[in-house]
Coordinates of C-alpha atoms and ligand atoms in Angstrom, one line a residue:
M14 CA -207.5 -60.9 97.3
T15 CA -207.4 -62.3 93.7
Y16 CA -208.8 -61.6 90.4
S17 CA -211.5 -64.3 91.0
D18 CA -213.0 -62.3 94.0
G19 CA -215.9 -60.0 93.6
M20 CA -214.7 -56.3 93.4
L21 CA -217.6 -54.0 94.0
K22 CA -219.1 -53.0 97.4
E23 CA -222.0 -54.9 98.9
G24 CA -225.2 -53.3 97.7
A25 CA -223.4 -51.5 94.7
L26 CA -226.4 -52.4 92.4
K27 CA -229.2 -52.2 95.0
G28 CA -232.5 -50.8 93.4
K29 CA -231.4 -51.4 90.0
T30 CA -233.1 -53.6 87.4
I31 CA -230.9 -55.2 84.8
L32 CA -232.2 -56.9 81.7
I33 CA -229.7 -59.4 80.2
T34 CA -230.2 -60.9 76.7
G35 CA -228.7 -64.4 76.7
G36 CA -228.9 -64.4 80.4
G37 CA -229.5 -68.1 81.0
T38 CA -226.1 -69.4 80.1
G39 CA -222.3 -68.7 79.8
L40 CA -221.1 -65.2 80.4
G41 CA -224.5 -63.7 80.7
K42 CA -225.4 -66.0 83.5
S43 CA -222.1 -65.3 85.4
M44 CA -222.5 -61.5 85.0
G45 CA -226.1 -61.8 86.1
T46 CA -225.2 -63.8 89.2
Y47 CA -222.8 -61.2 90.3
F48 CA -225.2 -58.3 89.6
S49 CA -227.8 -60.2 91.6
E50 CA -225.2 -60.7 94.5
L51 CA -224.7 -56.9 94.4
G52 CA -228.4 -56.3 94.9
A53 CA -229.8 -55.9 91.5
N54 CA -233.2 -57.3 90.2
L55 CA -232.7 -59.3 87.0
V56 CA -234.6 -60.0 83.9
I57 CA -233.0 -62.7 81.8
T58 CA -234.2 -63.4 78.3
S59 CA -233.3 -66.0 75.5
R60 CA -235.1 -68.6 73.4
K61 CA -235.3 -71.4 75.8
L62 CA -237.6 -70.8 78.6
E63 CA -236.6 -74.0 80.6
V64 CA -232.9 -72.9 80.7
L65 CA -233.9 -69.4 81.9
Q66 CA -236.2 -70.8 84.6
K67 CA -233.6 -73.1 86.0
T68 CA -230.9 -70.1 85.9
A69 CA -233.4 -67.9 87.6
E70 CA -234.0 -70.3 90.5
E71 CA -230.3 -70.9 90.9
I72 CA -229.5 -67.4 91.1
H73 CA -232.5 -66.5 93.4
A74 CA -231.5 -69.3 95.7
K75 CA -228.0 -68.0 96.0
T76 CA -228.7 -64.3 96.3
G77 CA -232.4 -63.9 97.4
N78 CA -233.0 -61.2 94.9
Q79 CA -235.7 -61.4 92.3
V80 CA -234.9 -62.9 88.8
L81 CA -237.5 -62.8 86.0
P82 CA -237.1 -65.3 83.2
V83 CA -238.7 -64.1 79.8
E84 CA -238.7 -66.1 76.6
C85 CA -237.8 -64.0 73.5
D86 CA -236.0 -64.3 70.4
V87 CA -233.8 -61.0 70.1
R88 CA -234.5 -61.0 66.3
E89 CA -238.3 -60.3 66.8
Y90 CA -239.1 -56.7 67.6
E91 CA -242.5 -57.4 69.0
Q92 CA -241.2 -60.0 71.4
V93 CA -238.5 -57.5 72.6
E94 CA -241.1 -54.9 73.3
K95 CA -243.0 -57.5 75.3
V96 CA -240.1 -58.3 77.4
I97 CA -239.6 -54.6 78.2
E98 CA -243.3 -54.3 79.0
Q99 CA -243.3 -57.3 81.3
S100 CA -240.1 -56.1 83.0
K101 CA -241.5 -52.6 83.7
K102 CA -244.8 -54.4 85.0
Q103 CA -242.7 -56.4 87.4
F104 CA -240.1 -53.9 88.5
G105 CA -241.4 -50.5 87.6
Q106 CA -238.5 -49.7 85.3
V107 CA -235.5 -51.2 83.8
D108 CA -232.3 -49.3 84.5
V109 CA -229.6 -51.2 82.5
L110 CA -229.6 -53.2 79.2
L111 CA -227.0 -55.7 78.8
N112 CA -226.8 -56.9 75.0
N113 CA -225.0 -60.2 75.6
A114 CA -227.0 -62.8 73.3
A115 CA -225.0 -64.1 70.4
G116 CA -224.8 -66.8 67.7
N117 CA -221.7 -67.9 66.1
F118 CA -219.9 -70.7 64.3
I119 CA -216.7 -71.3 62.5
S120 CA -216.7 -71.8 58.7
P121 CA -214.8 -70.7 55.6
T122 CA -217.0 -67.8 54.5
E123 CA -217.6 -69.2 50.8
R124 CA -219.2 -72.4 52.5
L125 CA -221.9 -70.4 54.1
S126 CA -225.4 -70.2 52.7
H127 CA -226.9 -66.7 52.8
R128 CA -229.2 -68.0 55.5
A129 CA -226.3 -69.0 57.6
F130 CA -225.0 -65.4 57.4
D131 CA -228.3 -63.9 58.1
T132 CA -228.7 -66.0 61.2
V133 CA -225.6 -64.9 62.9
V134 CA -225.9 -61.2 61.8
D135 CA -229.6 -61.2 62.8
I136 CA -228.9 -62.4 66.4
V137 CA -225.9 -60.4 67.1
L138 CA -226.5 -57.0 65.2
K139 CA -230.4 -56.9 64.8
G140 CA -230.8 -58.5 68.1
S141 CA -228.8 -55.8 69.7
Y142 CA -230.4 -52.9 67.8
N143 CA -233.9 -54.2 68.6
F144 CA -233.3 -54.2 72.2
T145 CA -231.3 -50.9 72.2
L146 CA -234.1 -49.1 70.1
A147 CA -237.0 -50.5 72.1
M148 CA -235.3 -49.7 75.5
G149 CA -234.1 -46.3 74.3
K150 CA -237.6 -45.3 73.3
S151 CA -239.0 -46.5 76.5
W152 CA -236.5 -44.5 78.7
I153 CA -236.7 -41.3 76.6
G154 CA -240.6 -41.6 76.6
D155 CA -240.5 -42.0 80.5
E156 CA -237.8 -39.5 81.0
H157 CA -235.8 -42.2 82.8
P158 CA -232.0 -42.4 82.6
G159 CA -230.5 -45.5 81.1
N160 CA -227.3 -47.6 80.7
I161 CA -226.5 -49.9 77.8
L162 CA -223.5 -52.3 78.0
S163 CA -222.9 -54.5 74.9
I164 CA -220.7 -57.5 74.8
V165 CA -218.5 -57.5 71.6
T166 CA -215.1 -59.1 70.7
T167 CA -211.7 -57.9 69.9
Y168 CA -212.4 -58.9 66.2
A169 CA -215.0 -56.1 66.1
W170 CA -212.1 -53.9 65.0
T171 CA -209.4 -56.2 63.8
G172 CA -211.9 -58.4 61.8
S173 CA -211.2 -62.1 61.7
G174 CA -211.4 -65.0 59.1
Y175 CA -213.7 -67.9 59.7
V176 CA -216.1 -66.1 61.7
V177 CA -217.0 -63.3 59.3
P178 CA -220.7 -62.9 60.0
S179 CA -219.9 -62.4 63.6
A180 CA -217.0 -60.0 63.0
A181 CA -219.3 -57.8 60.8
A182 CA -222.2 -57.9 63.2
K183 CA -220.0 -57.1 66.3
A184 CA -218.5 -54.2 64.4
G185 CA -221.9 -52.9 63.9
V186 CA -222.8 -53.2 67.6
L187 CA -219.6 -51.3 68.5
A188 CA -220.4 -48.5 66.0
M189 CA -223.9 -48.3 67.3
T190 CA -222.5 -48.0 70.9
R191 CA -220.1 -45.2 69.9
S192 CA -222.8 -43.3 68.0
L193 CA -225.5 -43.5 70.6
A194 CA -223.1 -42.7 73.3
V195 CA -223.1 -39.2 71.8
E196 CA -226.5 -38.9 70.5
W197 CA -228.5 -40.1 73.6
A198 CA -226.3 -38.7 76.3
R199 CA -228.7 -35.7 76.4
Y200 CA -231.3 -38.1 77.7
G201 CA -229.1 -39.5 80.4
I202 CA -228.4 -42.7 78.5
R203 CA -224.8 -43.9 78.5
C204 CA -223.5 -46.8 76.1
N205 CA -220.4 -48.8 76.5
A206 CA -219.0 -52.1 75.3
I207 CA -216.7 -54.8 76.6
A208 CA -214.6 -56.8 74.3
P209 CA -213.6 -60.2 76.1
G210 CA -210.9 -62.4 74.9
P211 CA -211.3 -66.2 75.4
F212 CA -213.4 -67.0 78.4
P213 CA -214.4 -70.7 78.5
T214 CA -218.1 -71.3 78.1
K215 CA -219.9 -74.3 76.7
G216 CA -221.7 -72.1 74.0
A217 CA -218.5 -70.6 72.5
W218 CA -216.2 -73.5 73.1
D219 CA -218.3 -76.2 71.4
R220 CA -219.1 -73.9 68.5
L221 CA -215.7 -72.3 67.8
L222 CA -213.4 -75.1 68.9
P223 CA -215.3 -78.4 67.9
G224 CA -213.9 -81.8 68.1
N225 CA -210.2 -82.0 68.6
L226 CA -209.6 -78.3 67.6
K227 CA -209.7 -77.5 71.3
A228 CA -206.4 -79.5 71.8
K229 CA -204.7 -78.2 68.7
F230 CA -205.6 -74.5 69.2
D231 CA -205.5 -74.1 72.9
P232 CA -206.7 -70.3 73.3
A233 CA -204.4 -69.8 76.3
N234 CA -201.5 -70.1 74.1
K235 CA -202.3 -66.9 72.2
V236 CA -202.6 -64.8 75.5
P237 CA -199.6 -63.1 76.7
V238 CA -200.5 -63.6 80.3
G239 CA -200.7 -67.3 79.5
R240 CA -204.2 -68.2 80.5
V241 CA -207.9 -67.7 79.6
G242 CA -210.2 -65.5 81.4
E243 CA -212.1 -66.3 84.6
H244 CA -215.9 -65.3 84.5
Q245 CA -215.6 -63.4 87.8
E246 CA -213.0 -60.9 86.0
L247 CA -215.6 -60.1 83.4
A248 CA -218.3 -59.8 86.0
N249 CA -216.3 -57.3 88.0
L250 CA -215.6 -55.2 84.9
A251 CA -219.3 -55.4 83.7
S252 CA -220.6 -54.6 87.2
Y253 CA -218.5 -51.5 87.2
L254 CA -219.8 -50.5 83.8
V255 CA -223.5 -51.0 84.9
S256 CA -223.0 -49.3 88.2
D257 CA -223.0 -45.5 88.9
Y258 CA -219.4 -45.6 89.7
S259 CA -218.8 -45.4 86.0
A260 CA -221.1 -42.4 85.4
Y261 CA -218.2 -40.6 83.4
V262 CA -217.5 -43.5 81.1
N263 CA -219.4 -43.3 77.9
G264 CA -218.9 -44.6 74.4
E265 CA -215.9 -46.8 75.5
V266 CA -215.0 -50.3 74.6
I267 CA -212.9 -51.9 77.3
T268 CA -210.9 -54.9 76.2
I269 CA -210.4 -57.7 78.7
D270 CA -208.2 -60.3 76.9
G271 CA -204.8 -60.6 78.7
G272 CA -203.2 -58.7 75.8
E273 CA -204.4 -61.4 73.2
W274 CA -205.3 -59.1 70.2
L275 CA -202.3 -57.0 70.6
K276 CA -200.0 -60.0 70.5
G277 CA -201.5 -60.9 67.2
A278 CA -201.2 -57.3 66.0
G279 CA -197.5 -56.6 66.9
E280 CA -195.2 -57.1 63.8
F281 CA -192.4 -58.8 65.9
N282 CA -194.5 -60.4 68.7
Q283 CA -194.1 -63.9 67.4
L284 CA -190.3 -63.7 68.2
D285 CA -191.5 -64.9 71.7
Q286 CA -190.9 -68.3 70.0
V287 CA -187.1 -67.6 69.8
P288 CA -185.3 -69.5 72.6
E289 CA -182.6 -67.9 74.7
E290 CA -179.9 -69.8 72.9
L291 CA -180.7 -68.0 69.6
W292 CA -180.6 -64.7 71.2
D293 CA -177.3 -65.7 72.9
A294 CA -176.0 -66.7 69.4
M295 CA -177.0 -63.4 67.8
E296 CA -175.5 -61.5 70.7
L297 CA -172.2 -63.3 70.4
S298 CA -172.1 -62.8 66.6
R299 CA -172.6 -59.0 67.2
K300 CA -169.9 -58.9 69.9
G301 CA -167.5 -61.1 68.0
G302 CA -167.7 -64.4 70.0
T303 CA -166.0 -67.8 69.0
K304 CA -167.5 -69.5 66.0
M305 CA -167.8 -72.8 67.8
K306 CA -169.8 -71.4 70.7
M307 CA -172.0 -69.5 68.2
M308 CA -172.7 -72.6 66.3
W309 CA -173.4 -74.6 69.5
L310 CA -175.8 -72.2 70.6
Y311 CA -177.5 -71.7 67.2
L312 CA -178.0 -75.5 66.8
R313 CA -179.4 -75.8 70.4
G314 CA -181.8 -72.9 69.8
M315 CA -183.0 -74.3 66.5
L316 CA -183.6 -77.8 68.1
K317 CA -185.7 -76.2 70.9
M318 CA -187.7 -74.1 68.4
R319 CA -188.5 -77.2 66.3
R320 CA -189.7 -79.0 69.3
K321 CA -192.1 -76.3 70.4
Ligands
HXC14 C1 -222.2 -73.4 58.7 C2 -224.3 -73.4 59.7 C3 -223.7 -73.9 61.0 C4 -222.3 -74.2 60.9 C5 -225.9 -73.6 61.4 N1 -225.6 -73.2 59.9 N2 -224.7 -74.0 61.9 N3 -223.6 -73.1 58.7 N4 -221.6 -74.0 59.8 N5 -221.7 -74.7 62.1 C6 -226.5 -72.6 59.0 C7 -227.6 -73.7 58.9 O1 -227.4 -74.7 57.8 C8 -228.8 -72.7 58.4 O2 -228.7 -72.5 56.9 C9 -228.5 -71.5 59.2 O3 -227.3 -71.6 59.5 C10 -229.6 -71.3 60.5 O4 -229.3 -72.6 61.1 P1 -230.3 -73.0 62.3 O5 -229.7 -74.1 63.0 O6 -231.7 -73.1 61.8 O7 -230.2 -71.6 63.1 P2 -230.8 -71.3 64.7 O8 -231.5 -72.6 65.2 O9 -231.2 -70.1 64.8 O10 -229.3 -71.4 65.5 C11 -228.4 -70.3 65.5 C12 -226.9 -70.7 65.7 C13 -226.8 -71.7 66.8 C14 -226.1 -69.5 65.5 C15 -226.8 -71.6 64.3 O11 -225.4 -72.0 66.8 C16 -227.1 -71.1 68.2 O12 -228.2 -71.1 68.6 N6 -226.1 -70.4 68.7 C17 -226.4 -69.6 70.0 C18 -225.2 -69.7 70.9 C19 -223.8 -69.4 70.3 O13 -223.7 -69.5 69.2 N7 -223.0 -69.0 71.1 C20 -221.6 -68.7 71.0 C21 -221.4 -67.3 71.0 S1 -219.5 -67.2 71.1 P3 -229.5 -73.3 55.8 O14 -229.0 -72.6 54.5 O15 -229.0 -74.7 56.0 O16 -230.9 -73.0 56.1 C22 -219.0 -65.8 70.5 C23 -217.5 -65.7 71.0 C24 -216.7 -65.0 69.9 O17 -219.7 -65.1 69.9 C25 -215.2 -64.7 70.4 C26 -214.4 -65.9 71.0 C27 -213.2 -65.5 71.4
NAP15 P1 -223.5 -68.6 75.2 O1 -223.6 -69.3 76.6 O2 -223.7 -69.4 74.0 O3 -224.4 -67.3 75.1 C1 -225.2 -66.8 74.0 C2 -226.6 -66.7 74.5 O4 -227.4 -66.1 73.4 C3 -227.3 -68.0 74.9 O5 -227.9 -67.9 76.3 C4 -228.5 -68.1 73.8 O6 -229.7 -68.7 74.5 C5 -228.6 -66.6 73.5 N1 -229.2 -66.5 72.2 C6 -228.8 -67.0 71.0 N2 -229.6 -66.7 70.0 C7 -230.7 -65.9 70.6 C8 -231.8 -65.3 70.0 N3 -232.0 -65.5 68.8 N4 -232.7 -64.8 70.9 C9 -232.3 -64.6 72.1 N5 -231.2 -65.1 72.7 C10 -230.4 -65.8 71.9 O7 -222.0 -68.0 74.9 P2 -221.1 -67.0 75.7 O8 -219.7 -67.4 75.5 O9 -221.6 -66.9 77.2 O10 -221.3 -65.7 74.9 C11 -221.9 -64.5 75.6 C12 -221.4 -63.2 74.8 O11 -220.0 -63.0 75.0 C13 -221.6 -63.2 73.3 O12 -222.1 -62.0 73.0 C14 -220.4 -63.5 72.6 O13 -220.2 -63.1 71.4 C15 -219.5 -62.9 73.8 N6 -218.2 -63.2 73.7 C16 -217.7 -64.5 74.2 C17 -216.4 -64.8 74.3 C18 -216.0 -66.2 75.0 O14 -214.8 -66.5 74.9 N7 -216.9 -67.0 75.5 C19 -215.4 -64.1 73.9 C20 -215.7 -62.9 73.3 C21 -217.1 -62.4 73.2 P3 -230.7 -69.4 73.8 O15 -230.0 -70.5 72.9 O16 -231.6 -69.9 74.8 O17 -231.4 -68.5 72.9

């Protein structure tokens, strides 16, 4: 058994209908595929119907379960309401909302137009609250329990330069998650979030590491466990959170990043760049070793560090 294996019991999501925004590509597609393998019906939605249809066919062919593709721009409330209406018409009810759609790009903030700022905030924050509000009203009106899972990022709480609209919007999604977890618990609605570290997808990689930035800033180098995430790992965590196994988890954000954000946060964590020879030299100096030996270790250590 490894981290790239599915984790939940067969049929763990049978009978559930899960609505995934941005479900046609990347992580939304991977999570959806696993939910479907576990027995769920899916509604996948985004702006590109052709992409959604192709994904729906692929997933259905793999699992035999139903996947409804519906075109919708998450920024448009009326379109959002229509997706929910169509989902209920097809499946009777929606049980889980996965807020996954996002827009992002890197740029020094002062170079952004106000429209560029709007674009990202509207997709991420407005898109998430549009779906959350419409779904919440529907569940409360129908006296049906619900479950909302939102995909945020670790910079929702640390902030990050060069992706400021995304950071501001994801922070808003996290605040909404924690607020509604308390307010809507009385209606049987749970709200949680996942904060993934780097998981390779075309959407994120092409926009956040364009051109030769991929080679220069290999995301794996920032992760203490030394690698990027595998989609199945995220799908496992998401499946747990959308399932009834996690009925007592509410208002939580779970980080899945191999320790990446903490590595950036810890004052002395960059000392992992210090080679053994330099630690040896420092230890010898404390213990009163010979000057020659210390110098030799020091020089070797410095050379190694420069080569890194
Ligand atoms: C600066 C940019 C820009 C860029 C667009 N704009 N791209 N500004 N740098 N790279 C500006 C445009 O000039 C325009 O402003 C405004 O933004 C709207 O641009 P449009 O192209 O008209 O927007 P739209 O067609 O709605 O496309 C949205 C998008 C696009 C966000 C720009 O990239 C997209 O569709 N993204 C969806 C998928 C995505 O981004 N996935 C990655 C998620 S990754 P003006 O002033 O000219 O009108 C993620 C991971 C984070 O979130 C964590 C990783 C570890
Ligand atoms: P992705 O494949 O680009 O997914 C983004 C999805 O959002 C696309 O399917 C896109 O479809 C949809 N979308 C964008 N604008 C939309 C709009 N206005 N209306 C409806 N749908 C819209 O990227 P991803 O990496 O899988 O990202 C998925 C989620 O994970 C995002 O929330 C992202 O912030 C988060 N995340 C990713 C990483 C990572 O390393 N990959 C790390 C942390 C967090 P259309 O273009 O068809 O609309």
